GROMACS .gro file of C-alpha atoms in nm:
model
  329
    1MET     CA    1  -0.268  -4.273  -2.963
    2ILE     CA    2  -0.173  -3.994  -2.713
    3HIS     CA    3   0.163  -4.010  -2.573
    4SER     CA    4   0.166  -3.670  -2.411
    5ARG     CA    5  -0.071  -3.590  -2.072
    6ASN     CA    6  -0.110  -3.364  -1.891
    7ARG     CA    7  -0.345  -3.452  -1.679
    8ARG     CA    8  -0.124  -3.711  -1.534
    9LEU     CA    9  -0.002  -3.433  -1.320
   10ARG     CA   10  -0.353  -3.304  -1.165
   11VAL     CA   11  -0.473  -3.673  -1.051
   12ASN     CA   12  -0.428  -3.606  -0.738
   13GLN     CA   13  -0.324  -3.331  -0.470
   14SER     CA   14   0.032  -3.459  -0.339
   15ILE     CA   15   0.145  -3.443  -0.750
   16ARG     CA   16  -0.036  -3.121  -0.756
   17SER     CA   17   0.133  -2.974  -0.481
   18LEU     CA   18   0.494  -3.127  -0.606
   19ILE     CA   19   0.473  -2.935  -0.893
   20ARG     CA   20   0.302  -2.653  -0.815
   21GLU     CA   21   0.510  -2.266  -0.954
   22ASN     CA   22   0.366  -2.067  -0.651
   23THR     CA   23   0.359  -2.079  -0.294
   24LEU     CA   24   0.170  -1.861  -0.088
   25THR     CA   25   0.290  -1.739   0.328
   26THR     CA   26   0.208  -1.506   0.525
   27ASP     CA   27   0.551  -1.384   0.460
   28ASP     CA   28   0.394  -1.208   0.133
   29PHE     CA   29   0.168  -0.992   0.327
   30VAL     CA   30   0.192  -0.633   0.448
   31MET     CA   31  -0.108  -0.566   0.609
   32PRO     CA   32  -0.236  -0.127   0.595
   33ILE     CA   33  -0.338  -0.011   0.927
   34PHE     CA   34  -0.566   0.297   1.003
   35VAL     CA   35  -0.474   0.484   1.311
   36MET     CA   36  -0.648   0.706   1.472
   37GLU     CA   37  -0.640   1.000   1.804
   38GLY     CA   38  -0.741   0.852   2.110
   39GLU     CA   39  -0.710   0.592   2.352
   40ASN     CA   40  -0.915   0.249   2.358
   41LYS     CA   41  -1.051   0.341   2.029
   42GLN     CA   42  -1.190   0.170   1.696
   43GLU     CA   43  -1.363   0.243   1.504
   44PRO     CA   44  -1.501   0.018   1.166
   45ILE     CA   45  -1.467   0.143   0.826
   46PRO     CA   46  -1.832   0.059   0.694
   47SER     CA   47  -1.712   0.020   0.327
   48MET     CA   48  -1.451  -0.250   0.418
   49PRO     CA   49  -1.575  -0.479   0.666
   50GLY     CA   50  -1.364  -0.595   0.930
   51ILE     CA   51  -1.124  -0.334   0.905
   52PHE     CA   52  -1.132  -0.079   1.102
   53ARG     CA   53  -0.935   0.325   1.266
   54ARG     CA   54  -0.754   0.273   1.559
   55SER     CA   55  -0.588   0.434   1.842
   56ILE     CA   56  -0.248   0.397   1.898
   57ASP     CA   57  -0.288   0.168   2.194
   58LEU     CA   58  -0.492  -0.103   2.030
   59THR     CA   59  -0.314  -0.047   1.673
   60VAL     CA   60   0.012  -0.175   1.867
   61LYS     CA   61  -0.202  -0.486   1.998
   62GLU     CA   62  -0.300  -0.525   1.639
   63CYS     CA   63   0.031  -0.553   1.552
   64LYS     CA   64   0.107  -0.843   1.817
   65GLU     CA   65  -0.156  -1.020   1.672
   66LEU     CA   66  -0.029  -1.022   1.382
   67PHE     CA   67   0.379  -1.081   1.405
   68SER     CA   68   0.212  -1.380   1.594
   69LEU     CA   69   0.029  -1.499   1.250
   70GLY     CA   70   0.308  -1.457   1.076
   71VAL     CA   71   0.263  -1.108   0.902
   72LYS     CA   72   0.588  -0.920   0.963
   73SER     CA   73   0.462  -0.613   0.812
   74VAL     CA   74   0.276  -0.377   0.814
   75ASN     CA   75   0.205  -0.019   0.630
   76LEU     CA   76   0.035   0.260   0.837
   77TYR     CA   77  -0.203   0.528   0.740
   78MET     CA   78  -0.339   0.823   0.966
   79LYS     CA   79  -0.667   0.944   1.010
   80VAL     CA   80  -0.579   1.312   1.069
   81SER     CA   81  -0.788   1.594   1.243
   82ASP     CA   82  -0.895   1.842   1.074
   83HIS     CA   83  -0.734   2.133   1.333
   84LEU     CA   84  -0.398   1.979   1.197
   85LYS     CA   85  -0.467   2.026   0.795
   86ASP     CA   86  -0.321   2.311   0.617
   87ASN     CA   87  -0.201   2.332   0.247
   88THR     CA   88   0.157   2.255   0.320
   89GLY     CA   89   0.128   1.974   0.551
   90LYS     CA   90   0.335   2.036   0.801
   91GLU     CA   91   0.160   1.794   1.059
   92ALA     CA   92   0.357   1.519   0.820
   93TRP     CA   93   0.672   1.578   0.995
   94ASN     CA   94   0.554   1.628   1.365
   95LYS     CA   95   0.825   1.469   1.624
   96ASP     CA   96   0.507   1.400   1.828
   97GLY     CA   97   0.244   1.368   1.584
   98LEU     CA   98   0.016   1.072   1.538
   99MET     CA   99   0.267   0.889   1.238
  100GLN     CA  100   0.563   0.921   1.454
  101ASN     CA  101   0.443   0.791   1.816
  102THR     CA  102   0.210   0.524   1.620
  103ILE     CA  103   0.578   0.403   1.441
  104ARG     CA  104   0.767   0.445   1.767
  105ALA     CA  105   0.480   0.257   1.991
  106ILE     CA  106   0.496  -0.017   1.731
  107LYS     CA  107   0.894  -0.079   1.728
  108ASN     CA  108   0.886  -0.142   2.101
  109ALA     CA  109   0.600  -0.320   2.125
  110VAL     CA  110   0.703  -0.509   1.821
  111PRO     CA  111   1.090  -0.466   1.745
  112GLU     CA  112   1.139  -0.742   1.491
  113MET     CA  113   0.775  -0.598   1.288
  114ILE     CA  114   0.886  -0.393   0.978
  115VAL     CA  115   0.710  -0.091   1.013
  116MET     CA  116   0.633   0.110   0.650
  117PRO     CA  117   0.490   0.419   0.655
  118ASP     CA  118   0.276   0.584   0.407
  119VAL     CA  119   0.491   0.875   0.303
  120ALA     CA  120   0.176   1.178   0.086
  121LEU     CA  121   0.067   1.476   0.200
  122ASP     CA  122  -0.334   1.399   0.142
  123PRO     CA  123  -0.404   1.283   0.540
  124TYR     CA  124  -0.268   1.622   0.563
  125SER     CA  125  -0.402   1.881   0.337
  126ILE     CA  126  -0.740   2.066   0.381
  127TYR     CA  127  -0.758   2.040  -0.016
  128GLY     CA  128  -0.707   1.643   0.043
  129HIS     CA  129  -0.460   1.690  -0.296
  130ASP     CA  130  -0.118   1.479  -0.256
  131GLY     CA  131   0.081   1.818  -0.282
  132ILE     CA  132   0.079   2.174  -0.190
  133ILE     CA  133  -0.144   2.383  -0.416
  134GLU     CA  134  -0.041   2.719  -0.546
  135ASN     CA  135  -0.325   2.902  -0.786
  136GLY     CA  136  -0.459   2.625  -0.868
  137LYS     CA  137  -0.211   2.360  -0.964
  138ILE     CA  138  -0.009   2.063  -0.744
  139LEU     CA  139   0.356   2.234  -0.687
  140ASN     CA  140   0.597   1.950  -0.788
  141ASP     CA  141   0.932   2.047  -0.654
  142ALA     CA  142   0.787   2.230  -0.345
  143THR     CA  143   0.584   1.903  -0.237
  144ASN     CA  144   0.897   1.652  -0.284
  145ASP     CA  145   1.075   1.869  -0.112
  146ALA     CA  146   0.779   1.856   0.255
  147LEU     CA  147   0.774   1.403   0.131
  148ALA     CA  148   1.159   1.449   0.214
  149ARG     CA  149   1.099   1.571   0.537
  150MET     CA  150   0.810   1.376   0.620
  151SER     CA  151   1.023   1.055   0.540
  152VAL     CA  152   1.321   1.172   0.738
  153SER     CA  153   1.093   1.220   1.057
  154HIS     CA  154   0.974   0.916   0.978
  155ALA     CA  155   1.297   0.723   0.987
  156GLU     CA  156   1.405   0.914   1.304
  157ALA     CA  157   1.096   0.764   1.487
  158GLY     CA  158   1.238   0.427   1.372
  159ALA     CA  159   1.021   0.350   1.023
  160ASP     CA  160   1.254   0.025   0.901
  161ILE     CA  161   1.137   0.175   0.490
  162VAL     CA  162   0.920   0.500   0.395
  163ALA     CA  163   0.707   0.435   0.113
  164PRO     CA  164   0.583   0.757  -0.101
  165SER     CA  165   0.281   0.708  -0.308
  166ASP     CA  166   0.257   1.037  -0.393
  167MET     CA  167   0.324   0.993  -0.814
  168MET     CA  168   0.519   1.355  -0.781
  169ASP     CA  169   0.846   1.331  -1.037
  170GLY     CA  170   1.174   1.284  -0.896
  171ARG     CA  171   1.078   1.262  -0.533
  172VAL     CA  172   1.225   0.905  -0.470
  173LEU     CA  173   1.586   1.072  -0.531
  174THR     CA  174   1.498   1.368  -0.271
  175ILE     CA  175   1.407   1.144  -0.022
  176ARG     CA  176   1.713   0.934  -0.073
  177GLU     CA  177   1.955   1.221  -0.073
  178ALA     CA  178   1.732   1.304   0.223
  179LEU     CA  179   1.743   1.018   0.430
  180GLU     CA  180   2.149   0.958   0.303
  181GLU     CA  181   2.221   1.360   0.459
  182ASN     CA  182   2.071   1.281   0.784
  183GLY     CA  183   2.250   0.960   0.822
  184PHE     CA  184   1.993   0.730   0.751
  185THR     CA  185   2.113   0.536   0.499
  186ASP     CA  186   1.971   0.156   0.618
  187VAL     CA  187   1.626   0.331   0.581
  188GLY     CA  188   1.506   0.164   0.247
  189ILE     CA  189   1.251   0.347  -0.007
  190LEU     CA  190   0.932   0.168  -0.123
  191SER     CA  191   0.814   0.332  -0.425
  192TYR     CA  192   0.475   0.347  -0.573
  193ALA     CA  193   0.604   0.412  -0.864
  194ALA     CA  194   0.335   0.233  -1.125
  195LYS     CA  195   0.054   0.434  -0.882
  196TYR     CA  196  -0.305   0.485  -1.152
  197ALA     CA  197  -0.591   0.737  -1.129
  198SER     CA  198  -0.836   0.497  -1.014
  199SER     CA  199  -1.215   0.431  -0.960
  200PHE     CA  200  -1.125   0.131  -0.708
  201TYR     CA  201  -0.939   0.376  -0.397
  202GLY     CA  202  -1.335   0.511  -0.316
  203PRO     CA  203  -1.345   0.299   0.032
  204PHE     CA  204  -0.972   0.395   0.154
  205ARG     CA  205  -1.047   0.785   0.073
  206SER     CA  206  -1.359   0.780   0.289
  207ALA     CA  207  -1.171   0.568   0.605
  208LEU     CA  208  -0.941   0.834   0.609
  209ASP     CA  209  -1.144   1.124   0.457
  210SER     CA  210  -0.870   1.198   0.166
  211ALA     CA  211  -1.061   1.297  -0.119
  212PRO     CA  212  -1.043   1.557  -0.291
  213LYS     CA  213  -1.219   1.845  -0.213
  214ASP     CA  214  -1.526   1.978  -0.440
  215ASP     CA  215  -1.316   2.335  -0.453
  216MET     CA  216  -1.379   2.489  -0.851
  217GLU     CA  217  -0.985   2.665  -0.739
  218ILE     CA  218  -0.844   2.330  -0.696
  219PRO     CA  219  -0.844   1.981  -0.922
  220LYS     CA  220  -1.083   1.739  -0.909
  221ASP     CA  221  -0.934   1.439  -0.939
  222LYS     CA  222  -0.518   1.326  -0.904
  223LYS     CA  223  -0.519   1.297  -1.253
  224THR     CA  224  -0.222   1.510  -1.306
  225TYR     CA  225  -0.037   1.342  -1.113
  226GLN     CA  226  -0.200   0.998  -1.063
  227MET     CA  227  -0.170   0.788  -1.441
  228ASP     CA  228  -0.370   0.717  -1.698
  229PHE     CA  229  -0.520   0.408  -1.648
  230HIS     CA  230  -0.526   0.335  -2.000
  231ASN     CA  231  -0.156   0.327  -2.074
  232SER     CA  232   0.074   0.056  -2.029
  233ARG     CA  233   0.384   0.132  -2.191
  234GLU     CA  234   0.408   0.444  -1.903
  235ALA     CA  235   0.395   0.228  -1.664
  236LEU     CA  236   0.786   0.135  -1.759
  237ASN     CA  237   0.890   0.446  -1.747
  238GLU     CA  238   0.810   0.503  -1.428
  239VAL     CA  239   0.878   0.231  -1.296
  240TYR     CA  240   1.290   0.311  -1.458
  241LYS     CA  241   1.344   0.683  -1.356
  242ASP     CA  242   1.234   0.581  -0.997
  243VAL     CA  243   1.517   0.307  -0.963
  244GLU     CA  244   1.735   0.464  -1.129
  245GLU     CA  245   1.655   0.731  -0.852
  246GLY     CA  246   1.741   0.512  -0.563
  247ALA     CA  247   1.403   0.344  -0.487
  248ASP     CA  248   1.460  -0.034  -0.316
  249ILE     CA  249   1.167  -0.140  -0.377
  250ILE     CA  250   0.855  -0.069  -0.668
  251MET     CA  251   0.473  -0.076  -0.640
  252ILE     CA  252   0.217  -0.101  -0.888
  253LYS     CA  253  -0.132  -0.029  -0.742
  254PRO     CA  254  -0.416  -0.137  -0.781
  255GLY     CA  255  -0.384  -0.507  -0.793
  256LEU     CA  256  -0.566  -0.685  -0.993
  257PRO     CA  257  -0.686  -0.506  -1.307
  258TYR     CA  258  -0.352  -0.395  -1.314
  259LEU     CA  259  -0.178  -0.800  -1.321
  260ASP     CA  260  -0.108  -0.728  -1.692
  261ILE     CA  261   0.138  -0.448  -1.524
  262VAL     CA  262   0.274  -0.623  -1.240
  263SER     CA  263   0.380  -0.897  -1.541
  264LYS     CA  264   0.551  -0.691  -1.722
  265VAL     CA  265   0.743  -0.453  -1.443
  266ARG     CA  266   0.862  -0.782  -1.357
  267GLU     CA  267   0.992  -0.899  -1.698
  268ALA     CA  268   1.208  -0.571  -1.690
  269ILE     CA  269   1.321  -0.503  -1.340
  270ASP     CA  270   1.468  -0.705  -1.112
  271LEU     CA  271   1.432  -0.517  -0.791
  272PRO     CA  272   1.152  -0.670  -0.533
  273ILE     CA  273   0.846  -0.600  -0.711
  274ALA     CA  274   0.532  -0.498  -0.403
  275VAL     CA  275   0.159  -0.486  -0.525
  276TYR     CA  276  -0.164  -0.316  -0.366
  277ASN     CA  277  -0.464  -0.483  -0.323
  278VAL     CA  278  -0.634  -0.211  -0.289
  279SER     CA  279  -0.959  -0.113  -0.084
  280GLY     CA  280  -1.194  -0.136  -0.394
  281GLU     CA  281  -1.112  -0.550  -0.438
  282TYR     CA  282  -1.111  -0.620  -0.095
  283ALA     CA  283  -1.411  -0.424  -0.105
  284MET     CA  284  -1.614  -0.650  -0.398
  285VAL     CA  285  -1.500  -1.018  -0.224
  286LYS     CA  286  -1.674  -0.934   0.033
  287ALA     CA  287  -1.986  -0.782  -0.061
  288ALA     CA  288  -1.989  -1.086  -0.278
  289ALA     CA  289  -1.873  -1.328  -0.040
  290GLN     CA  290  -2.169  -1.184   0.243
  291ASN     CA  291  -2.372  -1.197  -0.070
  292GLY     CA  292  -2.286  -1.613  -0.095
  293TRP     CA  293  -2.201  -1.557  -0.463
  294LEU     CA  294  -1.787  -1.649  -0.372
  295ASP     CA  295  -1.677  -1.841  -0.093
  296ASN     CA  296  -1.486  -1.591   0.079
  297ASP     CA  297  -1.166  -1.852   0.217
  298LYS     CA  298  -1.080  -1.971  -0.148
  299THR     CA  299  -1.129  -1.664  -0.363
  300ILE     CA  300  -0.916  -1.439  -0.115
  301ILE     CA  301  -0.664  -1.703  -0.157
  302GLU     CA  302  -0.672  -1.763  -0.506
  303SER     CA  303  -0.676  -1.382  -0.568
  304LEU     CA  304  -0.356  -1.346  -0.358
  305THR     CA  305  -0.178  -1.597  -0.523
  306CYS     CA  306  -0.210  -1.457  -0.913
  307PHE     CA  307  -0.055  -1.151  -0.740
  308LYS     CA  308   0.245  -1.387  -0.702
  309ARG     CA  309   0.215  -1.593  -1.056
  310ALA     CA  310   0.230  -1.275  -1.205
  311GLY     CA  311   0.533  -1.177  -1.044
  312ALA     CA  312   0.503  -1.010  -0.738
  313ASP     CA  313   0.727  -1.001  -0.460
  314MET     CA  314   0.501  -0.878  -0.161
  315ILE     CA  315   0.116  -0.802  -0.165
  316PHE     CA  316  -0.030  -0.525   0.017
  317THR     CA  317  -0.342  -0.625   0.141
  318TYR     CA  318  -0.636  -0.583   0.397
  319PHE     CA  319  -0.681  -0.991   0.385
  320ALA     CA  320  -0.380  -1.017   0.545
  321LYS     CA  321  -0.485  -1.155   0.902
  322GLU     CA  322  -0.757  -1.339   0.767
  323ALA     CA  323  -0.556  -1.514   0.462
  324ALA     CA  324  -0.298  -1.541   0.771
  325MET     CA  325  -0.560  -1.744   0.962
  326ILE     CA  326  -0.638  -1.958   0.655
  327LEU     CA  327  -0.288  -2.060   0.574
  328ASN     CA  328  -0.206  -2.137   0.946
  329ARG     CA  329  -0.513  -2.340   0.894
   0.00000   0.00000   0.00000
């Protein structure tokens, strides 16, 4: 005779909901947003159906709608004009730059929206790299100084949390010290501590024109600073260092192919963990759904819930708005 029957707790929706271990809500989402110059402008990103580059005015409108749906955090990326790019990234800390003006506009229109600007030089670099280049190499410490200036500029504009995604050694400490020295003690740092050199970033790089340029004099990819996808123990080493340097939140990127990393980091630290459901993951689901191979809504909710089950506290995802609509229904 069978005494223990696990199916007793699956017999109907009410019981399944009662014992559910993880629940997905709109509070879990951070929406990445692409911003471009101009006014009343919106451009679709072909490889990411439903995602757009928008001018500041339309970005503010989008943020208002997101907040009304329950999505209370946005992550900002700039489509920088070519004539503003160089090897120093100096446009990144222009007080009247596109990023700074966007931060101010969002905070003025939706004060309670958490604004997390991306901190990296690749959108501002003529080479498409996350660092300053000299003699064919990425300069780590000089890049850190630039990232610190960029972070302080974001804080001055009203950013709540800065999000360095560059993977330079020691940049969290450099940024933390710069924020403290300039009086921004309440501005948080969300560190991309375990960011892998992944093939899943393709649609994102096309959206910002931030892929490394094909130049024999510079590295052809980002593997000298982003992590080798074969490794997992290395991720913990990176995370521990960023925690020691003053990170407030730890990011793992990409997401779905790296749930093992999310789980390992969750077991190792008590800080909040973010995970990035990246552009390639988004594009795959959308392509399959458009071909009728997957149920769009069910796949979105299942995928995002998997991040919670693995141990993530927040999810950066291009599905944020759509998922909020599904959950609100």
